[in-house]
Amino acid sequence: MIEIDKLSSLDRSNMFSVLENFPNQVQETLDIAKEMQLFPVVPKNILILGMGGSAIGGDFVRSYLQSVDGLQGINIQINRSYSIPKFVDSSWGIIASSYSGNTEETLTCLTAALEITQNIVCITTGGKLEQIAKDNKLSLVNIPDGLQPRCAIGYSFFSILMLIAKTYNIDATNKQLALDINEALNLLQKGSVIYSQIDENNPAYRLASKLKGKIPTVYSSSELTDVVNLRWRGQFQENAKNLAFGGFLPEANHNDICGWVMPDDLQYRFVILFITDELDNTRVKLRFSALRTIYESLGKEVHEFSGKGKSLLARTMDLIYFGDWASYYLAMMNEQDPTPIPLIAQLKKHLEAESFHGF
């Protein structure tokens, strides 16, 4: 059991409180959405520029909108690089999302996008992105600052979701969207109470206990829960400073599965986590069942997780929140402060040593 005094000494930036208050991000963003600036012209396609937590917010939106009537036909692409695709033209709408407002890759892509279109919305707390938006008279959505970008997923996800919903006038006409958001918010509020209890009755705490000293390997479908998969791995890596790997079905069954033999002296270090959803393809469900049988026959520890809720949005947010808490408790068990990311900071110093003129 983690002692409270140990928790406070390790968690010097109080990420516990940030996680506990996460449901408030959803409500705050819904309030921001009432007055948010939209695209000047309704776009045929949308390109989301972002990295890390900002990009994952876009991934969540793209995945979820496939289940929303009226929004299923929107072509949404997530761009994680220093350049934008050559097929992007003036018919596209661009969302530049950077929590800090200083993400190098996003700013570089935005500079390139400005040569093509002014149909751009910037989502940020400030920084260079806000200044570029003001200098070029672009639509700007300001979200609250003071958090690590990965802890602001509620702001980044729901701001993009509401921007797209309002752009296509779905927020005012689609009852499903309102019901889904309300269900997700209620689940997050209940989860805040459950996951903040530091004992074995807390499922996030129990999962962290199983992962102590181990390497989580996360599998999901490539369609519905791929974003949850990426989020869990990223949070284990950044918060707990713990190696984490994974793959997507069915692709992983054509290569990844063969690797569970060597090195034989390291196999005991891995714990396999399945993330499943009731809407997974029937054949993918069969693959999960077969994989469990195979992995357990090899002596592997396998745990399966599915989100609660009727809607895909609620189930996705439930899994995200659960994984965030599990990574937090694993950080405590690893005796790591979950907030700072010193190796990323070290990498940035190396990059800053070589001046970059992309923006």
mmCIF file with all atom_site columns, N, CA and C in Angstrom, residues 52-66 76 78 80 153 156-157 218-235 247-249 275-277 280 312-313 315-317 319-321 323-324:
data_model
loop_
_atom_site.group_PDB
_atom_site.id
_atom_site.type_symbol
_atom_site.label_atom_id
_atom_site.label_alt_id
_atom_site.label_comp_id
_atom_site.label_asym_id
_atom_site.label_entity_id
_atom_site.label_seq_id
_atom_site.pdbx_PDB_ins_code
_atom_site.Cartn_x
_atom_site.Cartn_y
_atom_site.Cartn_z
_atom_site.occupancy
_atom_site.B_iso_or_equiv
_atom_site.pdbx_formal_charge
_atom_site.auth_seq_id
_atom_site.auth_comp_id
_atom_site.auth_asym_id
_atom_site.auth_atom_id
_atom_site.pdbx_PDB_model_num
ATOM 1   N N  . GLY A 1 52  ? 1.906   14.554 -29.539 1.00 0.00 ? 52  GLY A N  1
ATOM 2   C CA . GLY A 1 52  ? 1.651   14.144 -28.166 1.00 0.00 ? 52  GLY A CA 1
ATOM 3   C C  . GLY A 1 52  ? 0.179   14.193 -27.796 1.00 0.00 ? 52  GLY A C  1
ATOM 4   N N  . GLY A 1 53  ? -0.111  14.812 -26.644 1.00 0.00 ? 53  GLY A N  1
ATOM 5   C CA . GLY A 1 53  ? -1.481  14.871 -26.147 1.00 0.00 ? 53  GLY A CA 1
ATOM 6   C C  . GLY A 1 53  ? -2.420  15.599 -27.077 1.00 0.00 ? 53  GLY A C  1
ATOM 7   N N  . SER A 1 54  ? -1.925  16.633 -27.774 1.00 0.00 ? 54  SER A N  1
ATOM 8   C CA . SER A 1 54  ? -2.771  17.381 -28.704 1.00 0.00 ? 54  SER A CA 1
ATOM 9   C C  . SER A 1 54  ? -3.174  16.511 -29.890 1.00 0.00 ? 54  SER A C  1
ATOM 10  N N  . ALA A 1 55  ? -2.229  15.729 -30.401 1.00 0.00 ? 55  ALA A N  1
ATOM 11  C CA . ALA A 1 55  ? -2.533  14.835 -31.518 1.00 0.00 ? 55  ALA A CA 1
ATOM 12  C C  . ALA A 1 55  ? -3.474  13.722 -31.086 1.00 0.00 ? 55  ALA A C  1
ATOM 13  N N  . ILE A 1 56  ? -3.272  13.213 -29.875 1.00 0.00 ? 56  ILE A N  1
ATOM 14  C CA . ILE A 1 56  ? -4.142  12.143 -29.388 1.00 0.00 ? 56  ILE A CA 1
ATOM 15  C C  . ILE A 1 56  ? -5.573  12.649 -29.242 1.00 0.00 ? 56  ILE A C  1
ATOM 16  N N  . GLY A 1 57  ? -5.723  13.919 -28.836 1.00 0.00 ? 57  GLY A N  1
ATOM 17  C CA . GLY A 1 57  ? -7.063  14.502 -28.792 1.00 0.00 ? 57  GLY A CA 1
ATOM 18  C C  . GLY A 1 57  ? -7.724  14.437 -30.153 1.00 0.00 ? 57  GLY A C  1
ATOM 19  N N  . GLY A 1 58  ? -6.959  14.711 -31.211 1.00 0.00 ? 58  GLY A N  1
ATOM 20  C CA . GLY A 1 58  ? -7.490  14.598 -32.567 1.00 0.00 ? 58  GLY A CA 1
ATOM 21  C C  . GLY A 1 58  ? -7.809  13.167 -32.938 1.00 0.00 ? 58  GLY A C  1
ATOM 22  N N  . ASP A 1 59  ? -6.948  12.235 -32.512 1.00 0.00 ? 59  ASP A N  1
ATOM 23  C CA . ASP A 1 59  ? -7.208  10.813 -32.770 1.00 0.00 ? 59  ASP A CA 1
ATOM 24  C C  . ASP A 1 59  ? -8.524  10.373 -32.139 1.00 0.00 ? 59  ASP A C  1
ATOM 25  N N  . PHE A 1 60  ? -8.764  10.802 -30.904 1.00 0.00 ? 60  PHE A N  1
ATOM 26  C CA . PHE A 1 60  ? -10.006 10.444 -30.219 1.00 0.00 ? 60  PHE A CA 1
ATOM 27  C C  . PHE A 1 60  ? -11.218 10.925 -31.003 1.00 0.00 ? 60  PHE A C  1
ATOM 28  N N  . VAL A 1 61  ? -11.130 12.170 -31.452 1.00 0.00 ? 61  VAL A N  1
ATOM 29  C CA . VAL A 1 61  ? -12.253 12.757 -32.193 1.00 0.00 ? 61  VAL A CA 1
ATOM 30  C C  . VAL A 1 61  ? -12.502 11.983 -33.476 1.00 0.00 ? 61  VAL A C  1
ATOM 31  N N  . ARG A 1 62  ? -11.440 11.721 -34.235 1.00 0.00 ? 62  ARG A N  1
ATOM 32  C CA . ARG A 1 62  ? -11.585 10.988 -35.496 1.00 0.00 ? 62  ARG A CA 1
ATOM 33  C C  . ARG A 1 62  ? -12.243 9.625  -35.265 1.00 0.00 ? 62  ARG A C  1
ATOM 34  N N  . SER A 1 63  ? -11.793 8.927  -34.240 1.00 0.00 ? 63  SER A N  1
ATOM 35  C CA . SER A 1 63  ? -12.338 7.603  -33.943 1.00 0.00 ? 63  SER A CA 1
ATOM 36  C C  . SER A 1 63  ? -13.796 7.683  -33.514 1.00 0.00 ? 63  SER A C  1
ATOM 37  N N  . TYR A 1 64  ? -14.091 8.602  -32.599 1.00 0.00 ? 64  TYR A N  1
ATOM 38  C CA . TYR A 1 64  ? -15.447 8.707  -32.064 1.00 0.00 ? 64  TYR A CA 1
ATOM 39  C C  . TYR A 1 64  ? -16.464 9.128  -33.118 1.00 0.00 ? 64  TYR A C  1
ATOM 40  N N  . LEU A 1 65  ? -16.085 10.057 -34.003 1.00 0.00 ? 65  LEU A N  1
ATOM 41  C CA . LEU A 1 65  ? -17.047 10.591 -34.965 1.00 0.00 ? 65  LEU A CA 1
ATOM 42  C C  . LEU A 1 65  ? -17.541 9.539  -35.954 1.00 0.00 ? 65  LEU A C  1
ATOM 43  N N  . GLN A 1 66  ? -16.815 8.433  -36.050 1.00 0.00 ? 66  GLN A N  1
ATOM 44  C CA . GLN A 1 66  ? -17.293 7.353  -36.913 1.00 0.00 ? 66  GLN A CA 1
ATOM 45  C C  . GLN A 1 66  ? -18.584 6.737  -36.406 1.00 0.00 ? 66  GLN A C  1
ATOM 46  N N  . ILE A 1 76  ? -11.122 13.254 -41.679 1.00 0.00 ? 76  ILE A N  1
ATOM 47  C CA . ILE A 1 76  ? -10.237 13.887 -40.700 1.00 0.00 ? 76  ILE A CA 1
ATOM 48  C C  . ILE A 1 76  ? -8.894  13.174 -40.716 1.00 0.00 ? 76  ILE A C  1
ATOM 49  N N  . ILE A 1 78  ? -4.884  13.225 -39.084 1.00 0.00 ? 78  ILE A N  1
ATOM 50  C CA . ILE A 1 78  ? -4.023  13.732 -38.021 1.00 0.00 ? 78  ILE A CA 1
ATOM 51  C C  . ILE A 1 78  ? -2.598  13.805 -38.561 1.00 0.00 ? 78  ILE A C  1
ATOM 52  N N  . ARG A 1 80  ? 1.325   14.333 -37.763 1.00 0.00 ? 80  ARG A N  1
ATOM 53  C CA . ARG A 1 80  ? 2.407   14.348 -36.775 1.00 0.00 ? 80  ARG A CA 1
ATOM 54  C C  . ARG A 1 80  ? 3.752   14.394 -37.511 1.00 0.00 ? 80  ARG A C  1
ATOM 55  N N  . ILE A 1 153 ? -5.831  16.456 -21.742 1.00 0.00 ? 153 ILE A N  1
ATOM 56  C CA . ILE A 1 153 ? -6.512  15.766 -22.832 1.00 0.00 ? 153 ILE A CA 1
ATOM 57  C C  . ILE A 1 153 ? -7.999  16.106 -22.880 1.00 0.00 ? 153 ILE A C  1
ATOM 58  N N  . SER A 1 156 ? -8.070  19.340 -24.896 1.00 0.00 ? 156 SER A N  1
ATOM 59  C CA . SER A 1 156 ? -7.704  19.171 -26.299 1.00 0.00 ? 156 SER A CA 1
ATOM 60  C C  . SER A 1 156 ? -8.733  18.330 -27.055 1.00 0.00 ? 156 SER A C  1
ATOM 61  N N  . PHE A 1 157 ? -9.244  17.270 -26.412 1.00 0.00 ? 157 PHE A N  1
ATOM 62  C CA . PHE A 1 157 ? -10.226 16.422 -27.086 1.00 0.00 ? 157 PHE A CA 1
ATOM 63  C C  . PHE A 1 157 ? -11.556 17.137 -27.288 1.00 0.00 ? 157 PHE A C  1
ATOM 64  N N  . VAL A 1 218 ? 0.511   -3.702 -24.620 1.00 0.00 ? 218 VAL A N  1
ATOM 65  C CA . VAL A 1 218 ? -0.910  -3.407 -24.793 1.00 0.00 ? 218 VAL A CA 1
ATOM 66  C C  . VAL A 1 218 ? -1.365  -3.769 -26.203 1.00 0.00 ? 218 VAL A C  1
ATOM 67  N N  . TYR A 1 219 ? -2.468  -4.518 -26.286 1.00 0.00 ? 219 TYR A N  1
ATOM 68  C CA . TYR A 1 219 ? -3.048  -4.878 -27.575 1.00 0.00 ? 219 TYR A CA 1
ATOM 69  C C  . TYR A 1 219 ? -4.498  -4.397 -27.644 1.00 0.00 ? 219 TYR A C  1
ATOM 70  N N  . SER A 1 220 ? -4.876  -3.926 -28.824 1.00 0.00 ? 220 SER A N  1
ATOM 71  C CA . SER A 1 220 ? -6.245  -3.483 -29.059 1.00 0.00 ? 220 SER A CA 1
ATOM 72  C C  . SER A 1 220 ? -6.562  -3.690 -30.531 1.00 0.00 ? 220 SER A C  1
ATOM 73  N N  . SER A 1 221 ? -7.803  -3.425 -30.912 1.00 0.00 ? 221 SER A N  1
ATOM 74  C CA . SER A 1 221 ? -8.127  -3.430 -32.336 1.00 0.00 ? 221 SER A CA 1
ATOM 75  C C  . SER A 1 221 ? -7.491  -2.203 -32.972 1.00 0.00 ? 221 SER A C  1
ATOM 76  N N  . SER A 1 222 ? -7.368  -2.202 -34.282 1.00 0.00 ? 222 SER A N  1
ATOM 77  C CA . SER A 1 222 ? -6.771  -1.075 -34.986 1.00 0.00 ? 222 SER A CA 1
ATOM 78  C C  . SER A 1 222 ? -7.809  -0.029 -35.350 1.00 0.00 ? 222 SER A C  1
ATOM 79  N N  . GLU A 1 223 ? -9.063  -0.230 -34.943 1.00 0.00 ? 223 GLU A N  1
ATOM 80  C CA . GLU A 1 223 ? -10.141 0.663  -35.381 1.00 0.00 ? 223 GLU A CA 1
ATOM 81  C C  . GLU A 1 223 ? -10.745 1.473  -34.242 1.00 0.00 ? 223 GLU A C  1
ATOM 82  N N  . LEU A 1 224 ? -11.212 0.820  -33.194 1.00 0.00 ? 224 LEU A N  1
ATOM 83  C CA . LEU A 1 224 ? -11.989 1.503  -32.172 1.00 0.00 ? 224 LEU A CA 1
ATOM 84  C C  . LEU A 1 224 ? -11.167 1.949  -30.974 1.00 0.00 ? 224 LEU A C  1
ATOM 85  N N  . THR A 1 225 ? -10.207 1.140  -30.567 1.00 0.00 ? 225 THR A N  1
ATOM 86  C CA . THR A 1 225 ? -9.492  1.407  -29.316 1.00 0.00 ? 225 THR A CA 1
ATOM 87  C C  . THR A 1 225 ? -7.998  1.620  -29.528 1.00 0.00 ? 225 THR A C  1
ATOM 88  N N  . ASP A 1 226 ? -7.600  1.863  -30.776 1.00 0.00 ? 226 ASP A N  1
ATOM 89  C CA . ASP A 1 226 ? -6.183  2.095  -31.047 1.00 0.00 ? 226 ASP A CA 1
ATOM 90  C C  . ASP A 1 226 ? -5.664  3.322  -30.306 1.00 0.00 ? 226 ASP A C  1
ATOM 91  N N  . VAL A 1 227 ? -6.520  4.342  -30.163 1.00 0.00 ? 227 VAL A N  1
ATOM 92  C CA . VAL A 1 227 ? -6.092  5.570  -29.500 1.00 0.00 ? 227 VAL A CA 1
ATOM 93  C C  . VAL A 1 227 ? -5.909  5.340  -28.000 1.00 0.00 ? 227 VAL A C  1
ATOM 94  N N  . VAL A 1 228 ? -6.779  4.530  -27.416 1.00 0.00 ? 228 VAL A N  1
ATOM 95  C CA . VAL A 1 228 ? -6.628  4.183  -26.000 1.00 0.00 ? 228 VAL A CA 1
ATOM 96  C C  . VAL A 1 228 ? -5.315  3.441  -25.796 1.00 0.00 ? 228 VAL A C  1
ATOM 97  N N  . ASN A 1 229 ? -5.023  2.540  -26.714 1.00 0.00 ? 229 ASN A N  1
ATOM 98  C CA . ASN A 1 229 ? -3.772  1.782  -26.678 1.00 0.00 ? 229 ASN A CA 1
ATOM 99  C C  . ASN A 1 229 ? -2.572  2.732  -26.640 1.00 0.00 ? 229 ASN A C  1
ATOM 100 N N  . LEU A 1 230 ? -2.536  3.681  -27.564 1.00 0.00 ? 230 LEU A N  1
ATOM 101 C CA . LEU A 1 230 ? -1.433  4.647  -27.621 1.00 0.00 ? 230 LEU A CA 1
ATOM 102 C C  . LEU A 1 230 ? -1.373  5.492  -26.357 1.00 0.00 ? 230 LEU A C  1
ATOM 103 N N  . ARG A 1 231 ? -2.528  5.880  -25.857 1.00 0.00 ? 231 ARG A N  1
ATOM 104 C CA . ARG A 1 231 ? -2.577  6.707  -24.649 1.00 0.00 ? 231 ARG A CA 1
ATOM 105 C C  . ARG A 1 231 ? -2.015  5.948  -23.444 1.00 0.00 ? 231 ARG A C  1
ATOM 106 N N  . TRP A 1 232 ? -2.435  4.708  -23.261 1.00 0.00 ? 232 TRP A N  1
ATOM 107 C CA . TRP A 1 232 ? -1.939  3.919  -22.129 1.00 0.00 ? 232 TRP A CA 1
ATOM 108 C C  . TRP A 1 232 ? -0.423  3.797  -22.193 1.00 0.00 ? 232 TRP A C  1
ATOM 109 N N  . ARG A 1 233 ? 0.096   3.453  -23.367 1.00 0.00 ? 233 ARG A N  1
ATOM 110 C CA . ARG A 1 233 ? 1.548   3.294  -23.491 1.00 0.00 ? 233 ARG A CA 1
ATOM 111 C C  . ARG A 1 233 ? 2.267   4.603  -23.177 1.00 0.00 ? 233 ARG A C  1
ATOM 112 N N  . GLY A 1 234 ? 1.756   5.698  -23.747 1.00 0.00 ? 234 GLY A N  1
ATOM 113 C CA . GLY A 1 234 ? 2.384   6.991  -23.521 1.00 0.00 ? 234 GLY A CA 1
ATOM 114 C C  . GLY A 1 234 ? 2.373   7.406  -22.063 1.00 0.00 ? 234 GLY A C  1
ATOM 115 N N  . GLN A 1 235 ? 1.278   7.116  -21.367 1.00 0.00 ? 235 GLN A N  1
ATOM 116 C CA . GLN A 1 235 ? 1.174   7.487  -19.961 1.00 0.00 ? 235 GLN A CA 1
ATOM 117 C C  . GLN A 1 235 ? 2.067   6.627  -19.072 1.00 0.00 ? 235 GLN A C  1
ATOM 118 N N  . GLY A 1 247 ? 0.656   -3.410 -29.683 1.00 0.00 ? 247 GLY A N  1
ATOM 119 C CA . GLY A 1 247 ? 0.350   -3.623 -31.087 1.00 0.00 ? 247 GLY A CA 1
ATOM 120 C C  . GLY A 1 247 ? -1.136  -3.595 -31.324 1.00 0.00 ? 247 GLY A C  1
ATOM 121 N N  . PHE A 1 248 ? -1.520  -3.723 -32.603 1.00 0.00 ? 248 PHE A N  1
ATOM 122 C CA . PHE A 1 248 ? -2.926  -3.634 -32.988 1.00 0.00 ? 248 PHE A CA 1
ATOM 123 C C  . PHE A 1 248 ? -3.345  -4.882 -33.743 1.00 0.00 ? 248 PHE A C  1
ATOM 124 N N  . LEU A 1 249 ? -4.555  -5.334 -33.434 1.00 0.00 ? 249 LEU A N  1
ATOM 125 C CA . LEU A 1 249 ? -5.112  -6.490 -34.135 1.00 0.00 ? 249 LEU A CA 1
ATOM 126 C C  . LEU A 1 249 ? -5.966  -5.997 -35.307 1.00 0.00 ? 249 LEU A C  1
ATOM 127 N N  . ILE A 1 275 ? -7.136  -4.467 -24.599 1.00 0.00 ? 275 ILE A N  1
ATOM 128 C CA . ILE A 1 275 ? -8.186  -3.443 -24.545 1.00 0.00 ? 275 ILE A CA 1
ATOM 129 C C  . ILE A 1 275 ? -9.209  -3.807 -25.596 1.00 0.00 ? 275 ILE A C  1
ATOM 130 N N  . THR A 1 276 ? -10.413 -4.114 -25.165 1.00 0.00 ? 276 THR A N  1
ATOM 131 C CA . THR A 1 276 ? -11.447 -4.575 -26.089 1.00 0.00 ? 276 THR A CA 1
ATOM 132 C C  . THR A 1 276 ? -12.689 -3.694 -26.005 1.00 0.00 ? 276 THR A C  1
ATOM 133 N N  . ASP A 1 277 ? -13.509 -3.780 -27.035 1.00 0.00 ? 277 ASP A N  1
ATOM 134 C CA . ASP A 1 277 ? -14.767 -3.028 -27.066 1.00 0.00 ? 277 ASP A CA 1
ATOM 135 C C  . ASP A 1 277 ? -15.857 -3.911 -27.648 1.00 0.00 ? 277 ASP A C  1
ATOM 136 N N  . ASP A 1 280 ? -16.005 -4.251 -31.409 1.00 0.00 ? 280 ASP A N  1
ATOM 137 C CA . ASP A 1 280 ? -14.905 -4.838 -32.167 1.00 0.00 ? 280 ASP A CA 1
ATOM 138 C C  . ASP A 1 280 ? -15.439 -5.824 -33.201 1.00 0.00 ? 280 ASP A C  1
ATOM 139 N N  . LEU A 1 312 ? -19.716 4.892  -27.423 1.00 0.00 ? 312 LEU A N  1
ATOM 140 C CA . LEU A 1 312 ? -18.278 4.732  -27.655 1.00 0.00 ? 312 LEU A CA 1
ATOM 141 C C  . LEU A 1 312 ? -17.501 5.844  -26.969 1.00 0.00 ? 312 LEU A C  1
ATOM 142 N N  . LEU A 1 313 ? -18.055 7.052  -26.956 1.00 0.00 ? 313 LEU A N  1
ATOM 143 C CA . LEU A 1 313 ? -17.387 8.168  -26.293 1.00 0.00 ? 313 LEU A CA 1
ATOM 144 C C  . LEU A 1 313 ? -17.198 7.888  -24.809 1.00 0.00 ? 313 LEU A C  1
ATOM 145 N N  . ARG A 1 315 ? -17.233 4.967  -23.245 1.00 0.00 ? 315 ARG A N  1
ATOM 146 C CA . ARG A 1 315 ? -16.323 3.832  -23.020 1.00 0.00 ? 315 ARG A CA 1
ATOM 147 C C  . ARG A 1 315 ? -14.868 4.240  -23.253 1.00 0.00 ? 315 ARG A C  1
ATOM 148 N N  . THR A 1 316 ? -14.650 5.079  -24.268 1.00 0.00 ? 316 THR A N  1
ATOM 149 C CA . THR A 1 316 ? -13.288 5.535  -24.550 1.00 0.00 ? 316 THR A CA 1
ATOM 150 C C  . THR A 1 316 ? -12.747 6.398  -23.423 1.00 0.00 ? 316 THR A C  1
ATOM 151 N N  . MET A 1 317 ? -13.538 7.372  -22.976 1.00 0.00 ? 317 MET A N  1
ATOM 152 C CA . MET A 1 317 ? -13.075 8.260  -21.914 1.00 0.00 ? 317 MET A CA 1
ATOM 153 C C  . MET A 1 317 ? -12.893 7.497  -20.598 1.00 0.00 ? 317 MET A C  1
ATOM 154 N N  . LEU A 1 319 ? -11.904 4.380  -20.307 1.00 0.00 ? 319 LEU A N  1
ATOM 155 C CA . LEU A 1 319 ? -10.636 3.673  -20.414 1.00 0.00 ? 319 LEU A CA 1
ATOM 156 C C  . LEU A 1 319 ? -9.447  4.624  -20.313 1.00 0.00 ? 319 LEU A C  1
ATOM 157 N N  . ILE A 1 320 ? -9.577  5.791  -20.918 1.00 0.00 ? 320 ILE A N  1
ATOM 158 C CA . ILE A 1 320 ? -8.501  6.785  -20.847 1.00 0.00 ? 320 ILE A CA 1
ATOM 159 C C  . ILE A 1 320 ? -8.233  7.162  -19.397 1.00 0.00 ? 320 ILE A C  1
ATOM 160 N N  . TYR A 1 321 ? -9.307  7.464  -18.686 1.00 0.00 ? 321 TYR A N  1
ATOM 161 C CA . TYR A 1 321 ? -9.182  7.922  -17.301 1.00 0.00 ? 321 TYR A CA 1
ATOM 162 C C  . TYR A 1 321 ? -8.614  6.817  -16.414 1.00 0.00 ? 321 TYR A C  1
ATOM 163 N N  . GLY A 1 323 ? -6.640  4.356  -17.382 1.00 0.00 ? 323 GLY A N  1
ATOM 164 C CA . GLY A 1 323 ? -5.231  4.197  -17.708 1.00 0.00 ? 323 GLY A CA 1
ATOM 165 C C  . GLY A 1 323 ? -4.370  5.309  -17.139 1.00 0.00 ? 323 GLY A C  1
ATOM 166 N N  . ASP A 1 324 ? -4.893  6.528  -17.148 1.00 0.00 ? 324 ASP A N  1
ATOM 167 C CA . ASP A 1 324 ? -4.148  7.650  -16.569 1.00 0.00 ? 324 ASP A CA 1
ATOM 168 C C  . ASP A 1 324 ? -3.877  7.416  -15.084 1.00 0.00 ? 324 ASP A C  1
#
